[in-house]
């Protein structure tokens, strides 16, 4: 006696709802993600257990590499442009609108003022290649770092200062940066560190 054949049912799963959720999540992450600024040098920050978050706007970042070279960045293009113009007046340089626009798009800057115009004339690839070997002068003879901070603060009084230095950076360099800030009566600033887990009790 032959057994009756059972017809197989075709299973259909509607994936529309899952696709909608995936697109919504992707859109959410794209809109809320903050992109890391391109930096000319890689630094390994010292570890601490502090969890104070640095504000995301009105930030002046100071980057110090292990060799003691100093780089800076401002988070607003208008501040970048106005600060360059102010520095040009102080050092007797005139920048074209194209040069100012190009500078305002820099994620990080750090060349001596005497090299600024020639640096702005380079292509992006050339700038990236040579920037890591430059740095803003911060010596007693020509402290351009102090001038950059003073002019940037004059443009935007709400700027918060954040220092990001490598753990191998000589203390003398950090002290020079802090002394320059102190000369400008800038006694409040944040030190960027990596989070260290607290020891278990």
JSON list of C-alpha atoms in Angstrom, two decimals:
[
{"chain": "A", "resi": 1, "resn": "UNK", "atom": "CA", "xyz": [0.00, 0.00, 0.00]},
{"chain": "A", "resi": 2, "resn": "UNK", "atom": "CA", "xyz": [1.53, 3.27, -1.10]},
{"chain": "A", "resi": 3, "resn": "UNK", "atom": "CA", "xyz": [1.82, 6.10, 1.41]},
{"chain": "A", "resi": 4, "resn": "UNK", "atom": "CA", "xyz": [0.13, 9.38, 0.67]},
{"chain": "A", "resi": 5, "resn": "UNK", "atom": "CA", "xyz": [2.47, 12.10, -0.48]},
{"chain": "A", "resi": 6, "resn": "UNK", "atom": "CA", "xyz": [2.35, 15.27, 1.59]},
{"chain": "A", "resi": 7, "resn": "UNK", "atom": "CA", "xyz": [2.73, 18.42, -0.42]},
{"chain": "A", "resi": 8, "resn": "UNK", "atom": "CA", "xyz": [5.60, 20.59, 0.73]},
{"chain": "A", "resi": 9, "resn": "UNK", "atom": "CA", "xyz": [4.62, 24.09, 1.68]},
{"chain": "A", "resi": 10, "resn": "UNK", "atom": "CA", "xyz": [6.82, 26.89, 0.41]},
{"chain": "A", "resi": 11, "resn": "UNK", "atom": "CA", "xyz": [7.94, 29.03, 3.31]},
{"chain": "A", "resi": 12, "resn": "UNK", "atom": "CA", "xyz": [8.09, 32.77, 2.66]},
{"chain": "A", "resi": 13, "resn": "UNK", "atom": "CA", "xyz": [9.62, 35.19, 5.17]},
{"chain": "A", "resi": 14, "resn": "UNK", "atom": "CA", "xyz": [8.94, 38.84, 4.62]},
{"chain": "A", "resi": 15, "resn": "UNK", "atom": "CA", "xyz": [12.25, 40.69, 5.15]},
{"chain": "A", "resi": 16, "resn": "UNK", "atom": "CA", "xyz": [10.84, 44.15, 4.52]},
{"chain": "A", "resi": 17, "resn": "UNK", "atom": "CA", "xyz": [10.64, 45.10, 8.19]},
{"chain": "A", "resi": 18, "resn": "UNK", "atom": "CA", "xyz": [14.19, 43.92, 8.87]},
{"chain": "A", "resi": 19, "resn": "UNK", "atom": "CA", "xyz": [15.50, 45.86, 5.87]},
{"chain": "A", "resi": 20, "resn": "UNK", "atom": "CA", "xyz": [13.76, 48.99, 7.13]},
{"chain": "A", "resi": 21, "resn": "UNK", "atom": "CA", "xyz": [15.33, 48.61, 10.56]},
{"chain": "A", "resi": 22, "resn": "UNK", "atom": "CA", "xyz": [18.78, 48.06, 9.02]},
{"chain": "A", "resi": 23, "resn": "UNK", "atom": "CA", "xyz": [18.52, 51.21, 6.91]},
{"chain": "A", "resi": 24, "resn": "UNK", "atom": "CA", "xyz": [17.29, 53.23, 9.89]},
{"chain": "A", "resi": 25, "resn": "UNK", "atom": "CA", "xyz": [20.17, 52.03, 12.08]},
{"chain": "A", "resi": 26, "resn": "UNK", "atom": "CA", "xyz": [22.71, 52.75, 9.35]},
{"chain": "A", "resi": 27, "resn": "UNK", "atom": "CA", "xyz": [21.32, 56.25, 8.86]},
{"chain": "A", "resi": 28, "resn": "UNK", "atom": "CA", "xyz": [21.36, 56.88, 12.62]},
{"chain": "A", "resi": 29, "resn": "UNK", "atom": "CA", "xyz": [25.01, 55.85, 12.98]},
{"chain": "A", "resi": 30, "resn": "UNK", "atom": "CA", "xyz": [26.05, 57.91, 9.96]},
{"chain": "A", "resi": 31, "resn": "UNK", "atom": "CA", "xyz": [24.38, 61.05, 11.31]},
{"chain": "A", "resi": 32, "resn": "UNK", "atom": "CA", "xyz": [25.62, 60.70, 14.89]},
{"chain": "A", "resi": 33, "resn": "UNK", "atom": "CA", "xyz": [29.18, 59.53, 14.24]},
{"chain": "A", "resi": 34, "resn": "UNK", "atom": "CA", "xyz": [31.96, 62.05, 14.79]},
{"chain": "A", "resi": 35, "resn": "UNK", "atom": "CA", "xyz": [34.93, 61.75, 12.47]},
{"chain": "A", "resi": 36, "resn": "UNK", "atom": "CA", "xyz": [38.46, 61.80, 13.85]},
{"chain": "A", "resi": 37, "resn": "UNK", "atom": "CA", "xyz": [40.57, 64.64, 12.50]},
{"chain": "A", "resi": 38, "resn": "UNK", "atom": "CA", "xyz": [43.55, 63.68, 10.40]},
{"chain": "A", "resi": 39, "resn": "UNK", "atom": "CA", "xyz": [46.71, 64.34, 12.40]},
{"chain": "A", "resi": 40, "resn": "UNK", "atom": "CA", "xyz": [50.19, 64.76, 10.91]},
{"chain": "A", "resi": 41, "resn": "UNK", "atom": "CA", "xyz": [51.81, 62.58, 13.58]},
{"chain": "A", "resi": 42, "resn": "UNK", "atom": "CA", "xyz": [50.70, 59.65, 15.71]},
{"chain": "A", "resi": 43, "resn": "UNK", "atom": "CA", "xyz": [50.92, 60.13, 19.46]},
{"chain": "A", "resi": 44, "resn": "UNK", "atom": "CA", "xyz": [50.39, 57.68, 22.30]},
{"chain": "A", "resi": 45, "resn": "UNK", "atom": "CA", "xyz": [48.76, 59.61, 25.10]},
{"chain": "A", "resi": 46, "resn": "UNK", "atom": "CA", "xyz": [49.49, 58.78, 28.74]},
{"chain": "A", "resi": 47, "resn": "UNK", "atom": "CA", "xyz": [46.83, 56.82, 30.60]},
{"chain": "A", "resi": 48, "resn": "UNK", "atom": "CA", "xyz": [44.65, 58.17, 33.40]},
{"chain": "A", "resi": 49, "resn": "UNK", "atom": "CA", "xyz": [41.41, 57.25, 35.13]},
{"chain": "A", "resi": 50, "resn": "UNK", "atom": "CA", "xyz": [39.77, 60.61, 34.47]},
{"chain": "A", "resi": 51, "resn": "UNK", "atom": "CA", "xyz": [36.51, 60.36, 32.52]},
{"chain": "A", "resi": 52, "resn": "UNK", "atom": "CA", "xyz": [35.89, 64.08, 31.92]},
{"chain": "A", "resi": 53, "resn": "UNK", "atom": "CA", "xyz": [34.76, 64.55, 28.33]},
{"chain": "A", "resi": 54, "resn": "UNK", "atom": "CA", "xyz": [36.09, 67.42, 26.24]},
{"chain": "A", "resi": 55, "resn": "UNK", "atom": "CA", "xyz": [33.41, 69.54, 24.51]},
{"chain": "A", "resi": 56, "resn": "UNK", "atom": "CA", "xyz": [32.97, 68.96, 20.79]},
{"chain": "A", "resi": 57, "resn": "UNK", "atom": "CA", "xyz": [32.73, 72.63, 19.76]},
{"chain": "A", "resi": 58, "resn": "UNK", "atom": "CA", "xyz": [34.88, 75.72, 20.34]},
{"chain": "A", "resi": 59, "resn": "UNK", "atom": "CA", "xyz": [37.99, 73.62, 20.79]},
{"chain": "A", "resi": 60, "resn": "UNK", "atom": "CA", "xyz": [41.61, 74.60, 20.18]},
{"chain": "A", "resi": 61, "resn": "UNK", "atom": "CA", "xyz": [43.65, 71.41, 20.06]},
{"chain": "A", "resi": 62, "resn": "UNK", "atom": "CA", "xyz": [47.39, 71.46, 20.67]},
{"chain": "A", "resi": 63, "resn": "UNK", "atom": "CA", "xyz": [49.25, 68.36, 19.48]},
{"chain": "A", "resi": 64, "resn": "UNK", "atom": "CA", "xyz": [52.81, 67.68, 20.67]},
{"chain": "A", "resi": 65, "resn": "UNK", "atom": "CA", "xyz": [54.74, 64.76, 19.17]},
{"chain": "A", "resi": 66, "resn": "UNK", "atom": "CA", "xyz": [57.60, 62.82, 20.83]},
{"chain": "A", "resi": 67, "resn": "UNK", "atom": "CA", "xyz": [60.15, 65.02, 19.03]},
{"chain": "A", "resi": 68, "resn": "UNK", "atom": "CA", "xyz": [58.69, 68.18, 20.58]},
{"chain": "A", "resi": 69, "resn": "UNK", "atom": "CA", "xyz": [57.04, 69.49, 17.41]},
{"chain": "A", "resi": 70, "resn": "UNK", "atom": "CA", "xyz": [53.83, 71.44, 18.02]},
{"chain": "A", "resi": 71, "resn": "UNK", "atom": "CA", "xyz": [50.73, 71.38, 15.82]},
{"chain": "A", "resi": 72, "resn": "UNK", "atom": "CA", "xyz": [47.35, 73.04, 16.31]},
{"chain": "A", "resi": 73, "resn": "UNK", "atom": "CA", "xyz": [43.78, 72.85, 15.07]},
{"chain": "A", "resi": 74, "resn": "UNK", "atom": "CA", "xyz": [40.55, 74.82, 15.47]},
{"chain": "A", "resi": 75, "resn": "UNK", "atom": "CA", "xyz": [37.15, 73.24, 14.98]},
{"chain": "A", "resi": 76, "resn": "UNK", "atom": "CA", "xyz": [35.57, 76.12, 13.02]},
{"chain": "A", "resi": 77, "resn": "UNK", "atom": "CA", "xyz": [36.60, 77.19, 9.52]},
{"chain": "A", "resi": 78, "resn": "UNK", "atom": "CA", "xyz": [35.72, 80.83, 10.20]},
{"chain": "A", "resi": 79, "resn": "UNK", "atom": "CA", "xyz": [38.05, 80.86, 13.22]},
{"chain": "A", "resi": 80, "resn": "UNK", "atom": "CA", "xyz": [40.82, 79.30, 11.13]},
{"chain": "A", "resi": 81, "resn": "UNK", "atom": "CA", "xyz": [40.49, 81.93, 8.40]},
{"chain": "A", "resi": 82, "resn": "UNK", "atom": "CA", "xyz": [40.29, 84.89, 10.77]},
{"chain": "A", "resi": 83, "resn": "UNK", "atom": "CA", "xyz": [43.23, 83.65, 12.86]},
{"chain": "A", "resi": 84, "resn": "UNK", "atom": "CA", "xyz": [45.44, 83.26, 9.77]},
{"chain": "A", "resi": 85, "resn": "UNK", "atom": "CA", "xyz": [44.61, 86.82, 8.69]},
{"chain": "A", "resi": 86, "resn": "UNK", "atom": "CA", "xyz": [45.48, 88.12, 12.17]},
{"chain": "A", "resi": 87, "resn": "UNK", "atom": "CA", "xyz": [48.77, 86.21, 12.13]},
{"chain": "A", "resi": 88, "resn": "UNK", "atom": "CA", "xyz": [49.52, 87.60, 8.67]},
{"chain": "A", "resi": 89, "resn": "UNK", "atom": "CA", "xyz": [49.10, 91.16, 9.94]},
{"chain": "A", "resi": 90, "resn": "UNK", "atom": "CA", "xyz": [51.34, 90.45, 12.92]},
{"chain": "A", "resi": 91, "resn": "UNK", "atom": "CA", "xyz": [54.10, 88.91, 10.77]},
{"chain": "A", "resi": 92, "resn": "UNK", "atom": "CA", "xyz": [53.74, 91.23, 7.77]},
{"chain": "A", "resi": 93, "resn": "UNK", "atom": "CA", "xyz": [52.23, 88.68, 5.39]},
{"chain": "A", "resi": 94, "resn": "UNK", "atom": "CA", "xyz": [49.25, 89.09, 3.08]},
{"chain": "A", "resi": 95, "resn": "UNK", "atom": "CA", "xyz": [47.23, 86.03, 2.11]},
{"chain": "A", "resi": 96, "resn": "UNK", "atom": "CA", "xyz": [44.95, 85.77, -0.90]},
{"chain": "A", "resi": 97, "resn": "UNK", "atom": "CA", "xyz": [41.31, 84.65, -0.46]},
{"chain": "A", "resi": 98, "resn": "UNK", "atom": "CA", "xyz": [42.26, 81.32, -2.06]},
{"chain": "A", "resi": 99, "resn": "UNK", "atom": "CA", "xyz": [45.08, 80.79, 0.44]},
{"chain": "A", "resi": 100, "resn": "UNK", "atom": "CA", "xyz": [42.82, 81.67, 3.36]},
{"chain": "A", "resi": 101, "resn": "UNK", "atom": "CA", "xyz": [40.13, 79.29, 2.10]},
{"chain": "A", "resi": 102, "resn": "UNK", "atom": "CA", "xyz": [42.67, 76.51, 1.69]},
{"chain": "A", "resi": 103, "resn": "UNK", "atom": "CA", "xyz": [44.04, 77.08, 5.19]},
{"chain": "A", "resi": 104, "resn": "UNK", "atom": "CA", "xyz": [40.55, 77.10, 6.73]},
{"chain": "A", "resi": 105, "resn": "UNK", "atom": "CA", "xyz": [40.03, 73.54, 5.47]},
{"chain": "A", "resi": 106, "resn": "UNK", "atom": "CA", "xyz": [43.14, 72.17, 7.19]},
{"chain": "A", "resi": 107, "resn": "UNK", "atom": "CA", "xyz": [42.34, 69.59, 9.89]},
{"chain": "A", "resi": 108, "resn": "UNK", "atom": "CA", "xyz": [45.67, 70.43, 11.58]},
{"chain": "A", "resi": 109, "resn": "UNK", "atom": "CA", "xyz": [48.34, 73.05, 10.89]},
{"chain": "A", "resi": 110, "resn": "UNK", "atom": "CA", "xyz": [51.88, 73.57, 12.09]},
{"chain": "A", "resi": 111, "resn": "UNK", "atom": "CA", "xyz": [54.46, 75.35, 9.97]},
{"chain": "A", "resi": 112, "resn": "UNK", "atom": "CA", "xyz": [56.54, 78.46, 10.74]},
{"chain": "A", "resi": 113, "resn": "UNK", "atom": "CA", "xyz": [54.98, 81.66, 9.39]},
{"chain": "A", "resi": 114, "resn": "UNK", "atom": "CA", "xyz": [57.93, 82.25, 7.05]},
{"chain": "A", "resi": 115, "resn": "UNK", "atom": "CA", "xyz": [57.03, 78.97, 5.29]},
{"chain": "A", "resi": 116, "resn": "UNK", "atom": "CA", "xyz": [53.25, 79.41, 5.34]},
{"chain": "A", "resi": 117, "resn": "UNK", "atom": "CA", "xyz": [52.74, 80.85, 1.85]},
{"chain": "A", "resi": 118, "resn": "UNK", "atom": "CA", "xyz": [54.99, 78.29, 0.18]},
{"chain": "A", "resi": 119, "resn": "UNK", "atom": "CA", "xyz": [53.26, 75.53, 2.18]},
{"chain": "A", "resi": 120, "resn": "UNK", "atom": "CA", "xyz": [49.83, 76.70, 1.04]},
{"chain": "A", "resi": 121, "resn": "UNK", "atom": "CA", "xyz": [51.01, 76.56, -2.59]},
{"chain": "A", "resi": 122, "resn": "UNK", "atom": "CA", "xyz": [51.74, 72.81, -2.32]},
{"chain": "A", "resi": 123, "resn": "UNK", "atom": "CA", "xyz": [49.33, 70.04, -3.21]},
{"chain": "A", "resi": 124, "resn": "UNK", "atom": "CA", "xyz": [47.53, 68.16, -0.43]},
{"chain": "A", "resi": 125, "resn": "UNK", "atom": "CA", "xyz": [49.78, 65.12, -0.86]},
{"chain": "A", "resi": 126, "resn": "UNK", "atom": "CA", "xyz": [52.92, 67.24, -0.59]},
{"chain": "A", "resi": 127, "resn": "UNK", "atom": "CA", "xyz": [51.55, 69.04, 2.47]},
{"chain": "A", "resi": 128, "resn": "UNK", "atom": "CA", "xyz": [50.78, 65.75, 4.21]},
{"chain": "A", "resi": 129, "resn": "UNK", "atom": "CA", "xyz": [54.27, 64.48, 3.44]},
{"chain": "A", "resi": 130, "resn": "UNK", "atom": "CA", "xyz": [56.22, 67.44, 4.84]},
{"chain": "A", "resi": 131, "resn": "UNK", "atom": "CA", "xyz": [53.93, 68.65, 7.63]},
{"chain": "A", "resi": 132, "resn": "UNK", "atom": "CA", "xyz": [55.09, 65.99, 10.09]},
{"chain": "A", "resi": 133, "resn": "UNK", "atom": "CA", "xyz": [58.64, 67.41, 9.90]},
{"chain": "A", "resi": 134, "resn": "UNK", "atom": "CA", "xyz": [57.59, 71.04, 10.49]},
{"chain": "A", "resi": 135, "resn": "UNK", "atom": "CA", "xyz": [55.99, 72.34, 13.69]},
{"chain": "A", "resi": 136, "resn": "UNK", "atom": "CA", "xyz": [55.10, 75.72, 15.17]},
{"chain": "A", "resi": 137, "resn": "UNK", "atom": "CA", "xyz": [58.12, 77.47, 16.77]},
{"chain": "A", "resi": 138, "resn": "UNK", "atom": "CA", "xyz": [57.83, 77.84, 20.54]},
{"chain": "A", "resi": 139, "resn": "UNK", "atom": "CA", "xyz": [61.19, 79.22, 21.61]},
{"chain": "A", "resi": 140, "resn": "UNK", "atom": "CA", "xyz": [62.16, 82.35, 23.47]},
{"chain": "A", "resi": 141, "resn": "UNK", "atom": "CA", "xyz": [63.38, 84.10, 20.30]},
{"chain": "A", "resi": 142, "resn": "UNK", "atom": "CA", "xyz": [60.28, 83.55, 18.17]},
{"chain": "A", "resi": 143, "resn": "UNK", "atom": "CA", "xyz": [57.33, 82.08, 20.08]},
{"chain": "A", "resi": 144, "resn": "UNK", "atom": "CA", "xyz": [54.82, 81.75, 17.24]},
{"chain": "A", "resi": 145, "resn": "UNK", "atom": "CA", "xyz": [52.83, 79.23, 19.25]},
{"chain": "A", "resi": 146, "resn": "UNK", "atom": "CA", "xyz": [51.96, 81.95, 21.75]},
{"chain": "A", "resi": 147, "resn": "UNK", "atom": "CA", "xyz": [50.96, 84.27, 18.89]},
{"chain": "A", "resi": 148, "resn": "UNK", "atom": "CA", "xyz": [48.64, 81.63, 17.40]},
{"chain": "A", "resi": 149, "resn": "UNK", "atom": "CA", "xyz": [46.92, 81.07, 20.75]},
{"chain": "A", "resi": 150, "resn": "UNK", "atom": "CA", "xyz": [46.59, 84.81, 21.45]},
{"chain": "A", "resi": 151, "resn": "UNK", "atom": "CA", "xyz": [45.09, 85.58, 18.04]},
{"chain": "A", "resi": 152, "resn": "UNK", "atom": "CA", "xyz": [42.77, 82.56, 18.09]},
{"chain": "A", "resi": 153, "resn": "UNK", "atom": "CA", "xyz": [41.44, 83.55, 21.53]},
{"chain": "A", "resi": 154, "resn": "UNK", "atom": "CA", "xyz": [40.94, 87.14, 20.32]},
{"chain": "A", "resi": 155, "resn": "UNK", "atom": "CA", "xyz": [38.81, 85.79, 17.45]},
{"chain": "A", "resi": 156, "resn": "UNK", "atom": "CA", "xyz": [36.78, 83.36, 19.59]},
{"chain": "A", "resi": 157, "resn": "UNK", "atom": "CA", "xyz": [36.63, 84.08, 23.34]},
{"chain": "A", "resi": 158, "resn": "UNK", "atom": "CA", "xyz": [34.78, 80.80, 23.97]},
{"chain": "A", "resi": 159, "resn": "UNK", "atom": "CA", "xyz": [37.64, 78.55, 22.84]},
{"chain": "A", "resi": 160, "resn": "UNK", "atom": "CA", "xyz": [38.55, 75.70, 25.17]},
{"chain": "A", "resi": 161, "resn": "UNK", "atom": "CA", "xyz": [42.17, 74.55, 25.02]},
{"chain": "A", "resi": 162, "resn": "UNK", "atom": "CA", "xyz": [43.03, 70.84, 24.86]},
{"chain": "A", "resi": 163, "resn": "UNK", "atom": "CA", "xyz": [46.60, 69.53, 24.90]},
{"chain": "A", "resi": 164, "resn": "UNK", "atom": "CA", "xyz": [47.36, 66.13, 23.40]},
{"chain": "A", "resi": 165, "resn": "UNK", "atom": "CA", "xyz": [50.95, 65.06, 23.92]},
{"chain": "A", "resi": 166, "resn": "UNK", "atom": "CA", "xyz": [52.78, 61.78, 23.47]},
{"chain": "A", "resi": 167, "resn": "UNK", "atom": "CA", "xyz": [53.79, 60.00, 26.65]},
{"chain": "A", "resi": 168, "resn": "UNK", "atom": "CA", "xyz": [57.40, 60.08, 25.40]},
{"chain": "A", "resi": 169, "resn": "UNK", "atom": "CA", "xyz": [57.40, 63.85, 24.82]},
{"chain": "A", "resi": 170, "resn": "UNK", "atom": "CA", "xyz": [60.15, 65.47, 26.93]},
{"chain": "A", "resi": 171, "resn": "UNK", "atom": "CA", "xyz": [58.83, 67.30, 29.96]},
{"chain": "A", "resi": 172, "resn": "UNK", "atom": "CA", "xyz": [60.79, 70.42, 28.98]},
{"chain": "A", "resi": 173, "resn": "UNK", "atom": "CA", "xyz": [58.67, 70.75, 25.82]},
{"chain": "A", "resi": 174, "resn": "UNK", "atom": "CA", "xyz": [55.39, 70.39, 27.73]},
{"chain": "A", "resi": 175, "resn": "UNK", "atom": "CA", "xyz": [56.61, 72.91, 30.30]},
{"chain": "A", "resi": 176, "resn": "UNK", "atom": "CA", "xyz": [57.43, 75.35, 27.48]},
{"chain": "A", "resi": 177, "resn": "UNK", "atom": "CA", "xyz": [53.88, 74.98, 26.11]},
{"chain": "A", "resi": 178, "resn": "UNK", "atom": "CA", "xyz": [52.35, 75.48, 29.56]},
{"chain": "A", "resi": 179, "resn": "UNK", "atom": "CA", "xyz": [54.57, 78.48, 30.28]},
{"chain": "A", "resi": 180, "resn": "UNK", "atom": "CA", "xyz": [53.47, 80.07, 27.00]},
{"chain": "A", "resi": 181, "resn": "UNK", "atom": "CA", "xyz": [49.83, 79.56, 27.97]},
{"chain": "A", "resi": 182, "resn": "UNK", "atom": "CA", "xyz": [50.49, 80.94, 31.43]},
{"chain": "A", "resi": 183, "resn": "UNK", "atom": "CA", "xyz": [52.09, 84.06, 29.91]},
{"chain": "A", "resi": 184, "resn": "UNK", "atom": "CA", "xyz": [48.77, 84.62, 28.13]},
{"chain": "A", "resi": 185, "resn": "UNK", "atom": "CA", "xyz": [46.91, 84.03, 31.41]},
{"chain": "A", "resi": 186, "resn": "UNK", "atom": "CA", "xyz": [45.45, 80.84, 29.95]},
{"chain": "A", "resi": 187, "resn": "UNK", "atom": "CA", "xyz": [45.49, 78.76, 33.09]},
{"chain": "A", "resi": 188, "resn": "UNK", "atom": "CA", "xyz": [42.56, 76.47, 32.27]},
{"chain": "A", "resi": 189, "resn": "UNK", "atom": "CA", "xyz": [43.07, 73.72, 29.73]},
{"chain": "A", "resi": 190, "resn": "UNK", "atom": "CA", "xyz": [42.42, 70.01, 29.31]},
{"chain": "A", "resi": 191, "resn": "UNK", "atom": "CA", "xyz": [45.03, 67.28, 28.94]},
{"chain": "A", "resi": 192, "resn": "UNK", "atom": "CA", "xyz": [43.89, 64.52, 26.59]},
{"chain": "A", "resi": 193, "resn": "UNK", "atom": "CA", "xyz": [44.68, 61.05, 27.94]},
{"chain": "A", "resi": 194, "resn": "UNK", "atom": "CA", "xyz": [43.65, 57.48, 27.24]},
{"chain": "A", "resi": 195, "resn": "UNK", "atom": "CA", "xyz": [41.37, 55.80, 29.75]},
{"chain": "A", "resi": 196, "resn": "UNK", "atom": "CA", "xyz": [43.07, 53.48, 32.20]},
{"chain": "A", "resi": 197, "resn": "UNK", "atom": "CA", "xyz": [41.08, 50.95, 34.19]},
{"chain": "A", "resi": 198, "resn": "UNK", "atom": "CA", "xyz": [41.18, 51.65, 37.91]},
{"chain": "A", "resi": 199, "resn": "UNK", "atom": "CA", "xyz": [42.86, 48.98, 40.05]},
{"chain": "A", "resi": 200, "resn": "UNK", "atom": "CA", "xyz": [40.50, 46.47, 41.58]},
{"chain": "A", "resi": 201, "resn": "UNK", "atom": "CA", "xyz": [40.06, 46.79, 45.31]}
]
